[in-house]
Amino acid sequence: MKPFQEEGDSEEAKLLSQIAPLARSEARQERVWLRLEATGPARRLGSGFRLRPVWAALGLLGLTAVAGATFGRGLIERIFPARRIDPMPSPIAGSHRAPPRTGVRSEPTPPLPMPLPMPSVPAIATEPQPPRAVAHRPRPIRNADPAAVVRTAPATLETQLLLDAVNALRRDHDPARAHMLLQFHRSRYPNGALVEEALVLAIEAAGDAKEAEALRQRYHQRYPNGHFLPVVGR
Amino acid sequence: MDQPLVAKTAIAREMVSFRAIYERWFHETCRWLRAMGCADSELEDLAQEVFLVVRRRLGGFEGASPQGWIYRIAYNVARAHRRRLWFRRVIFLGDSGQLEAIPERAAGPAETLEQREAAHRVEAVLSKMSAKRRRAFYLFEVEGYSSDEIAQLEGIPDATARTRLFHARKEFRQQLKKMEAKR
């Protein structure tokens, strides 16, 4: 077998004739020798174990993946506790039905699209909900100190506080607890993003008609064009 | 003879031996590295890497001929280098870090340009070949090795080396025709 260049005047021969074999270079040889000498005497590692960088990198990657799969989810849940909120039945209109919300919201939060019934409507429209496959159902915090709630999830606290009040009022039929939560909300968030909603809930949680009327008057004064006028009544 | 003196003598003997090996095989190693696809601008670094390994393992070498042994080390060094380049290319999106090799025989700008163009075309064709065929082809066609020598270097039977060369030359011709048709 002969190389292309010896075979004839082909295209391959012409092309390969332009590629020169590597010329011997004493200067290159000397340079590399000096560099080798500069690296010090021969290390006698024998057949000892040497960890290749690629295996080290792959091992590190694998460890990270395992650690992430093991601890990552728990850590994320601890940092951003996902709360599943029961949808509240609306006794006044289907269009006011709030969708179930999960996840985390950062403050300031927009007004809650939660159902806000008229104060005079009894809170008995709650239908028994079919059991749902909820992986992380929020633990009810009844009888819990509201101040303790503050420490759990600052980002969703105001929202969660009001939703707990709604649940206490509508699901647990416990207006006293709802009242307490709303009072706490008033003291903790006097200028919160959900003050209007809290006031509407307070109207519903009011113990008697007189108190409810006073609160309604206050609502009209503070929010003459409020979102919940249809609910509160003009 | 006390122990330190024995050790010193052994090291001195090894150093002499290493220098002899270096003198004998340095240029060949550079040619092999080039055939393995390493750029001319990187030959010095890679040859240094090869001979660092040679020096480190010389004490344990018991083979008859160092040629195949050094060739295998050069092969491993070139492969690791290619892998590093690949990672760099992936991470830095196309920057392979290679400098363009300047042909050593260049007489003037026209010839330089011509040689560079030819080198690019040959490289484009060789890059489509498998590493085995590429090595055999380059050693045979450019560096002037015979098929026997290639077989010895690669540690394969002579017939295998010839078959590999045959297919490599055939593939080179086909790829070159394809490339010419596209131009």
Short mmCIF file of C-alpha atoms in Angstrom, two decimals:
data_model
loop_
_atom_site.label_atom_id
_atom_site.label_comp_id
_atom_site.label_asym_id
_atom_site.label_seq_id
_atom_site.Cartn_x
_atom_site.Cartn_y
_atom_site.Cartn_z
CA MET A 1 0.00 0.00 0.00
CA LYS A 2 1.40 3.35 -1.06
CA PRO A 3 0.50 6.75 0.36
CA PHE A 4 -1.70 9.00 -1.76
CA GLN A 5 1.20 11.28 -2.55
CA GLU A 6 3.10 8.46 -4.24
CA GLU A 7 0.12 7.17 -6.15
CA GLY A 8 -0.33 10.06 -8.54
CA ASP A 9 -1.74 13.47 -9.20
CA SER A 10 -5.03 13.01 -7.38
CA GLU A 11 -6.95 15.56 -5.37
CA GLU A 12 -6.06 13.71 -2.17
CA ALA A 13 -2.38 13.79 -3.03
CA LYS A 14 -2.46 17.51 -3.73
CA LEU A 15 -4.24 18.23 -0.50
CA LEU A 16 -2.02 16.04 1.65
CA SER A 17 1.13 17.43 0.08
CA GLN A 18 0.24 20.72 1.76
CA ILE A 19 0.37 19.09 5.19
CA ALA A 20 3.96 18.75 6.25
CA PRO A 21 5.13 16.05 8.63
CA LEU A 22 6.16 17.44 11.97
CA ALA A 23 9.64 18.89 11.67
CA ARG A 24 12.20 17.90 14.29
CA SER A 25 12.80 20.83 16.62
CA GLU A 26 15.71 20.79 19.04
CA ALA A 27 14.48 24.04 20.56
CA ARG A 28 11.13 22.49 21.40
CA GLN A 29 12.81 19.44 22.87
CA GLU A 30 15.07 21.59 25.05
CA ARG A 31 12.21 23.80 26.19
CA VAL A 32 10.14 20.84 27.33
CA TRP A 33 13.16 19.29 29.05
CA LEU A 34 13.75 22.49 31.02
CA ARG A 35 10.13 22.52 32.03
CA LEU A 36 10.36 18.89 33.12
CA GLU A 37 13.39 19.66 35.23
CA ALA A 38 11.58 22.59 36.77
CA THR A 39 8.79 20.30 37.95
CA GLY A 40 11.18 18.60 40.38
CA PRO A 41 12.39 15.05 40.85
CA ALA A 42 10.33 12.06 39.93
CA ARG A 43 7.61 11.30 42.39
CA ARG A 44 7.50 7.69 43.36
CA LEU A 45 3.82 7.03 43.54
CA GLY A 46 4.10 3.46 42.37
CA SER A 47 0.77 1.88 41.76
CA GLY A 48 -0.95 3.91 44.45
CA PHE A 49 -4.52 4.95 44.02
CA ARG A 50 -5.03 8.20 42.17
CA LEU A 51 -8.44 9.75 41.97
CA ARG A 52 -9.06 11.08 38.50
CA PRO A 53 -10.71 14.52 38.40
CA VAL A 54 -13.53 13.29 36.22
CA TRP A 55 -14.46 10.57 38.70
CA ALA A 56 -14.17 13.03 41.55
CA ALA A 57 -16.52 15.41 39.72
CA LEU A 58 -19.00 12.65 38.93
CA GLY A 59 -18.94 11.44 42.52
CA LEU A 60 -19.55 14.93 43.81
CA LEU A 61 -22.42 15.34 41.37
CA GLY A 62 -23.97 12.06 42.50
CA LEU A 63 -23.64 12.97 46.15
CA THR A 64 -25.25 16.33 45.49
CA ALA A 65 -28.12 14.67 43.66
CA VAL A 66 -28.70 12.17 46.46
CA ALA A 67 -28.50 14.85 49.12
CA GLY A 68 -30.84 17.08 47.14
CA ALA A 69 -33.37 14.30 46.70
CA THR A 70 -33.17 13.38 50.37
CA PHE A 71 -33.15 16.74 52.08
CA GLY A 72 -34.11 19.22 49.42
CA ARG A 73 -37.84 18.65 49.51
CA GLY A 74 -38.05 18.85 53.26
CA LEU A 75 -35.93 21.97 53.27
CA ILE A 76 -38.05 23.66 50.61
CA GLU A 77 -41.21 22.77 52.49
CA ARG A 78 -39.73 24.17 55.66
CA ILE A 79 -38.78 27.43 54.01
CA PHE A 80 -41.96 27.78 51.94
CA PRO A 81 -44.68 25.93 53.76
CA ALA A 82 -47.40 25.16 51.26
CA ARG A 83 -50.80 25.60 52.81
CA ARG A 84 -53.85 24.16 51.22
CA ILE A 85 -56.89 26.24 51.88
CA ASP A 86 -60.35 24.83 51.76
CA PRO A 87 -62.58 26.59 49.30
CA MET A 88 -65.25 28.48 51.10
CA PRO A 89 -68.82 27.97 50.02
CA SER A 90 -70.49 31.18 49.04
CA PRO A 91 -74.06 31.53 50.05
CA ILE A 92 -74.72 34.55 47.86
CA ALA A 93 -73.38 33.94 44.40
CA GLY A 94 -71.47 31.28 42.57
CA SER A 95 -69.33 33.93 40.95
CA HIS A 96 -67.87 34.81 44.33
CA ARG A 97 -66.64 31.34 44.97
CA ALA A 98 -62.97 31.45 45.71
CA PRO A 99 -60.76 28.85 44.06
CA PRO A 100 -58.70 26.72 46.36
CA ARG A 101 -55.33 28.27 46.71
CA THR A 102 -52.05 26.68 47.47
CA GLY A 103 -48.54 27.86 47.60
CA VAL A 104 -46.95 30.98 48.86
CA ARG A 105 -47.65 34.61 48.27
CA SER A 106 -45.40 37.41 49.20
CA GLU A 107 -46.62 40.57 50.75
CA PRO A 108 -48.19 42.92 49.88
CA THR A 109 -51.02 40.63 48.96
CA PRO A 110 -53.95 41.66 46.83
CA PRO A 111 -57.41 41.68 48.31
CA LEU A 112 -58.67 38.24 49.08
CA PRO A 113 -61.24 36.98 46.63
CA MET A 114 -62.76 35.02 49.46
CA PRO A 115 -66.47 34.65 49.89
CA LEU A 116 -67.90 37.28 52.11
CA PRO A 117 -71.48 36.64 52.92
CA MET A 118 -73.96 39.06 54.32
CA PRO A 119 -73.85 39.23 58.07
CA SER A 120 -77.46 38.25 58.37
CA VAL A 121 -77.06 35.06 56.40
CA PRO A 122 -76.58 32.11 58.70
CA ALA A 123 -73.40 30.19 58.12
CA ILE A 124 -75.01 26.84 57.51
CA ALA A 125 -74.52 26.60 53.78
CA THR A 126 -71.47 24.48 54.26
CA GLU A 127 -71.85 21.26 52.40
CA PRO A 128 -69.74 18.32 53.48
CA GLN A 129 -66.80 18.27 51.09
CA PRO A 130 -65.82 15.00 49.44
CA PRO A 131 -62.52 13.67 50.66
CA ARG A 132 -59.68 14.84 48.49
CA ALA A 133 -56.21 13.51 48.02
CA VAL A 134 -54.30 16.26 49.72
CA ALA A 135 -50.73 15.43 50.46
CA HIS A 136 -50.13 18.18 52.94
CA ARG A 137 -53.31 19.25 54.58
CA PRO A 138 -52.74 22.19 56.86
CA ARG A 139 -53.08 21.36 60.48
CA PRO A 140 -55.93 23.33 62.05
CA ILE A 141 -54.58 25.84 64.48
CA ARG A 142 -57.60 26.13 66.68
CA ASN A 143 -56.86 27.01 70.28
CA ALA A 144 -53.46 28.13 69.18
CA ASP A 145 -52.02 31.36 70.41
CA PRO A 146 -52.24 33.83 67.51
CA ALA A 147 -48.85 35.19 68.46
CA ALA A 148 -47.42 31.75 67.84
CA VAL A 149 -48.85 31.82 64.34
CA VAL A 150 -46.87 34.95 63.61
CA ARG A 151 -43.65 33.06 63.93
CA THR A 152 -44.52 30.33 61.44
CA ALA A 153 -44.69 31.91 58.04
CA PRO A 154 -44.12 35.63 57.79
CA ALA A 155 -44.75 35.85 54.06
CA THR A 156 -48.25 34.43 54.24
CA LEU A 157 -49.09 35.39 57.74
CA GLU A 158 -51.68 38.07 57.16
CA THR A 159 -53.45 36.00 54.54
CA GLN A 160 -53.28 32.91 56.69
CA LEU A 161 -54.59 34.74 59.71
CA LEU A 162 -57.68 35.89 57.84
CA LEU A 163 -58.22 32.49 56.30
CA ASP A 164 -58.05 30.94 59.74
CA ALA A 165 -60.66 33.45 60.85
CA VAL A 166 -62.84 32.48 57.87
CA ASN A 167 -62.46 28.81 58.72
CA ALA A 168 -63.26 29.43 62.35
CA LEU A 169 -66.35 31.33 61.34
CA ARG A 170 -67.64 29.17 58.53
CA ARG A 171 -66.31 25.71 59.04
CA ASP A 172 -66.01 25.48 62.81
CA HIS A 173 -68.91 27.81 63.61
CA ASP A 174 -66.77 29.45 66.23
CA PRO A 175 -67.39 33.21 65.95
CA ALA A 176 -65.61 33.87 69.26
CA ARG A 177 -62.37 32.46 67.88
CA ALA A 178 -62.89 34.31 64.63
CA HIS A 179 -63.40 37.47 66.59
CA MET A 180 -60.22 36.90 68.52
CA LEU A 181 -58.24 36.28 65.33
CA LEU A 182 -59.65 39.42 63.74
CA GLN A 183 -58.79 41.46 66.78
CA PHE A 184 -55.29 40.14 66.64
CA HIS A 185 -55.14 41.01 62.97
CA ARG A 186 -56.27 44.55 63.74
CA SER A 187 -53.56 44.99 66.34
CA ARG A 188 -50.83 43.26 64.32
CA TYR A 189 -51.63 44.73 60.91
CA PRO A 190 -53.31 48.12 61.44
CA ASN A 191 -52.20 49.12 57.93
CA GLY A 192 -52.09 45.66 56.39
CA ALA A 193 -52.97 44.81 52.81
CA LEU A 194 -56.11 42.97 53.92
CA VAL A 195 -57.63 45.45 56.33
CA GLU A 196 -60.72 45.83 54.17
CA GLU A 197 -61.28 42.08 54.09
CA ALA A 198 -60.74 41.85 57.84
CA LEU A 199 -63.39 44.48 58.41
CA VAL A 200 -65.89 42.60 56.27
CA LEU A 201 -65.17 39.44 58.21
CA ALA A 202 -65.56 41.32 61.47
CA ILE A 203 -69.03 42.36 60.34
CA GLU A 204 -69.90 38.74 59.85
CA ALA A 205 -68.35 37.71 63.13
CA ALA A 206 -70.08 40.46 65.09
CA GLY A 207 -71.92 39.21 68.14
CA ASP A 208 -75.07 41.30 67.72
CA ALA A 209 -76.82 43.44 65.15
CA LYS A 210 -75.78 46.69 66.77
CA GLU A 211 -72.14 45.90 66.59
CA ALA A 212 -72.55 44.66 63.03
CA GLU A 213 -74.26 47.88 62.05
CA ALA A 214 -71.52 49.97 63.62
CA LEU A 215 -68.91 48.02 61.72
CA ARG A 216 -70.87 48.36 58.50
CA GLN A 217 -71.00 52.11 58.98
CA ARG A 218 -67.29 52.15 59.53
CA TYR A 219 -66.81 50.15 56.33
CA HIS A 220 -68.88 52.63 54.35
CA GLN A 221 -66.90 55.51 55.76
CA ARG A 222 -63.53 54.03 55.05
CA TYR A 223 -64.34 52.36 51.73
CA PRO A 224 -67.06 54.29 49.97
CA ASN A 225 -66.19 52.44 46.73
CA GLY A 226 -65.04 49.23 48.37
CA HIS A 227 -64.84 45.88 46.67
CA PHE A 228 -67.27 44.32 49.10
CA LEU A 229 -70.11 46.78 48.97
CA PRO A 230 -72.42 44.21 47.36
CA VAL A 231 -71.62 41.88 50.24
CA VAL A 232 -71.78 44.39 53.09
CA GLY A 233 -74.88 46.12 51.75
CA ARG A 234 -75.38 49.75 50.94
CA MET B 1 26.87 0.31 50.87
CA ASP B 2 24.58 2.36 53.04
CA GLN B 3 20.93 2.83 52.16
CA PRO B 4 20.94 6.51 51.07
CA LEU B 5 23.78 5.85 48.68
CA VAL B 6 21.88 2.96 47.12
CA ALA B 7 18.84 5.17 46.72
CA LYS B 8 20.90 7.96 45.20
CA THR B 9 22.53 5.57 42.76
CA ALA B 10 19.16 4.16 41.73
CA ILE B 11 17.76 7.63 41.16
CA ALA B 12 20.83 8.67 39.19
CA ARG B 13 20.56 5.55 37.03
CA GLU B 14 16.89 6.24 36.48
CA MET B 15 17.61 9.84 35.55
CA VAL B 16 20.16 8.76 32.98
CA SER B 17 17.71 6.23 31.64
CA PHE B 18 14.94 8.81 31.53
CA ARG B 19 17.11 11.29 29.68
CA ALA B 20 17.96 8.62 27.12
CA ILE B 21 14.32 7.77 26.66
CA TYR B 22 13.42 11.42 26.36
CA GLU B 23 16.09 12.06 23.74
CA ARG B 24 15.04 9.04 21.76
CA TRP B 25 11.26 9.38 21.88
CA PHE B 26 10.44 13.05 22.30
CA HIS B 27 10.05 13.83 18.63
CA GLU B 28 8.16 10.61 17.99
CA THR B 29 5.80 11.46 20.83
CA CYS B 30 5.07 14.84 19.27
CA ARG B 31 4.27 13.16 15.98
CA TRP B 32 1.96 10.67 17.66
CA LEU B 33 0.18 13.41 19.54
CA ARG B 34 -0.34 15.27 16.30
CA ALA B 35 -1.77 12.15 14.70
CA MET B 36 -4.11 11.85 17.65
CA GLY B 37 -5.63 15.20 16.77
CA CYS B 38 -3.72 17.56 19.04
CA ALA B 39 -3.00 21.03 17.67
CA ASP B 40 0.59 22.04 16.97
CA SER B 41 0.31 24.84 19.51
CA GLU B 42 -0.41 22.32 22.25
CA LEU B 43 2.24 19.77 21.44
CA GLU B 44 4.79 21.05 23.94
CA ASP B 45 2.36 21.04 26.84
CA LEU B 46 1.07 17.60 26.01
CA ALA B 47 4.53 16.16 25.41
CA GLN B 48 5.56 17.50 28.80
CA GLU B 49 2.54 15.82 30.33
CA VAL B 50 3.46 12.55 28.64
CA PHE B 51 7.02 12.62 29.87
CA LEU B 52 5.96 13.53 33.37
CA VAL B 53 4.00 10.28 33.41
CA VAL B 54 6.93 8.44 31.82
CA ARG B 55 9.31 9.72 34.49
CA ARG B 56 6.90 8.85 37.27
CA ARG B 57 6.34 5.31 36.08
CA LEU B 58 9.74 4.52 34.70
CA GLY B 59 10.69 2.56 37.80
CA GLY B 60 7.83 0.16 37.25
CA PHE B 61 8.32 -0.29 33.53
CA GLU B 62 9.45 -3.79 32.66
CA GLY B 63 8.61 -4.05 28.98
CA ALA B 64 11.11 -4.84 26.27
CA SER B 65 10.47 -1.78 24.10
CA PRO B 66 9.36 1.55 25.48
CA GLN B 67 7.78 2.54 22.17
CA GLY B 68 4.37 0.97 22.71
CA TRP B 69 4.40 1.98 26.35
CA ILE B 70 5.02 5.66 25.61
CA TYR B 71 2.52 5.55 22.75
CA ARG B 72 -0.13 4.26 25.13
CA ILE B 73 0.68 7.03 27.62
CA ALA B 74 0.47 9.60 24.83
CA TYR B 75 -2.85 8.13 23.78
CA ASN B 76 -4.23 8.50 27.33
CA VAL B 77 -2.90 12.04 27.65
CA ALA B 78 -4.41 13.03 24.28
CA ARG B 79 -7.72 11.49 25.22
CA ALA B 80 -7.82 13.33 28.54
CA HIS B 81 -6.91 16.52 26.71
CA ARG B 82 -9.72 16.01 24.20
CA ARG B 83 -12.13 15.45 27.04
CA ARG B 84 -11.01 18.67 28.70
CA LEU B 85 -11.47 20.52 25.42
CA TRP B 86 -14.91 19.07 25.04
CA PHE B 87 -15.91 20.21 28.53
CA ARG B 88 -14.49 23.65 27.83
CA ARG B 89 -16.38 23.82 24.55
CA VAL B 90 -19.61 22.83 26.25
CA ILE B 91 -19.18 25.24 29.12
CA PHE B 92 -17.93 28.22 27.12
CA LEU B 93 -20.20 27.50 24.16
CA GLY B 94 -17.78 26.79 21.36
CA ASP B 95 -14.53 28.23 22.62
CA SER B 96 -12.24 25.24 22.35
CA GLY B 97 -9.26 27.20 23.56
CA GLN B 98 -7.12 26.00 20.65
CA LEU B 99 -4.86 28.40 18.87
CA GLU B 100 -4.64 28.08 15.16
CA ALA B 101 -1.53 26.22 14.15
CA ILE B 102 0.82 28.05 11.84
CA PRO B 103 2.44 25.79 9.26
CA GLU B 104 6.14 25.58 9.88
CA ARG B 105 7.21 25.39 6.26
CA ALA B 106 5.51 28.59 5.24
CA ALA B 107 7.57 30.73 2.91
CA GLY B 108 5.18 33.60 2.32
CA PRO B 109 1.64 34.76 2.99
CA ALA B 110 0.23 32.99 -0.08
CA GLU B 111 1.78 29.68 0.86
CA THR B 112 0.75 30.09 4.46
CA LEU B 113 -2.81 30.70 3.39
CA GLU B 114 -2.75 27.70 1.07
CA GLN B 115 -1.35 25.43 3.73
CA ARG B 116 -3.81 26.65 6.28
CA GLU B 117 -6.68 26.08 3.93
CA ALA B 118 -5.43 22.57 3.21
CA ALA B 119 -4.99 21.89 6.90
CA HIS B 120 -8.55 22.99 7.55
CA ARG B 121 -9.91 20.75 4.84
CA VAL B 122 -7.93 17.75 5.99
CA GLU B 123 -9.00 18.38 9.55
CA ALA B 124 -12.64 18.67 8.48
CA VAL B 125 -12.44 15.30 6.76
CA LEU B 126 -10.49 13.61 9.55
CA SER B 127 -12.92 14.87 12.16
CA LYS B 128 -15.59 12.70 10.57
CA MET B 129 -13.48 9.54 10.96
CA SER B 130 -13.23 7.33 14.01
CA ALA B 131 -10.21 7.96 16.23
CA LYS B 132 -8.58 4.65 15.23
CA ARG B 133 -8.83 5.31 11.52
CA ARG B 134 -7.75 8.88 11.95
CA ARG B 135 -4.59 7.87 13.79
CA ALA B 136 -3.70 5.22 11.26
CA PHE B 137 -4.38 7.51 8.32
CA TYR B 138 -2.43 10.45 9.70
CA LEU B 139 0.56 8.37 10.72
CA PHE B 140 0.64 6.72 7.32
CA GLU B 141 -0.17 9.59 4.99
CA VAL B 142 1.35 12.57 6.76
CA GLU B 143 4.00 11.31 9.16
CA GLY B 144 5.23 8.59 6.85
CA TYR B 145 4.90 5.55 9.08
CA SER B 146 4.56 2.15 7.45
CA SER B 147 1.65 -0.16 8.19
CA ASP B 148 4.01 -2.45 10.15
CA GLU B 149 5.09 0.39 12.37
CA ILE B 150 1.51 1.44 12.93
CA ALA B 151 0.60 -2.12 13.90
CA GLN B 152 3.47 -2.20 16.36
CA LEU B 153 2.49 1.12 17.90
CA GLU B 154 -1.15 0.27 18.22
CA GLY B 155 -0.44 -3.24 19.41
CA ILE B 156 -2.54 -4.84 16.70
CA PRO B 157 -1.81 -7.44 14.01
CA ASP B 158 -0.35 -6.16 10.79
CA ALA B 159 -3.39 -7.29 8.82
CA THR B 160 -5.65 -5.29 11.10
CA ALA B 161 -3.54 -2.19 10.60
CA ARG B 162 -3.72 -2.63 6.82
CA THR B 163 -7.47 -3.13 6.89
CA ARG B 164 -7.83 -0.05 9.05
CA LEU B 165 -5.68 1.95 6.66
CA PHE B 166 -7.61 0.70 3.66
CA HIS B 167 -10.93 1.79 5.13
CA ALA B 168 -9.51 5.06 6.37
CA ARG B 169 -8.19 5.96 2.92
CA LYS B 170 -11.47 4.99 1.33
CA GLU B 171 -13.42 7.07 3.79
CA PHE B 172 -11.06 10.01 3.31
CA ARG B 173 -11.62 9.92 -0.42
CA GLN B 174 -15.40 9.73 -0.05
CA GLN B 175 -15.59 12.50 2.50
CA LEU B 176 -13.37 14.72 0.38
CA LYS B 177 -15.61 14.17 -2.64
CA LYS B 178 -18.66 15.02 -0.56
CA MET B 179 -17.01 18.17 0.65
CA GLU B 180 -15.99 19.18 -2.87
CA ALA B 181 -19.55 18.63 -4.07
CA LYS B 182 -20.88 20.93 -1.37
CA ARG B 183 -18.47 23.75 -2.19
#
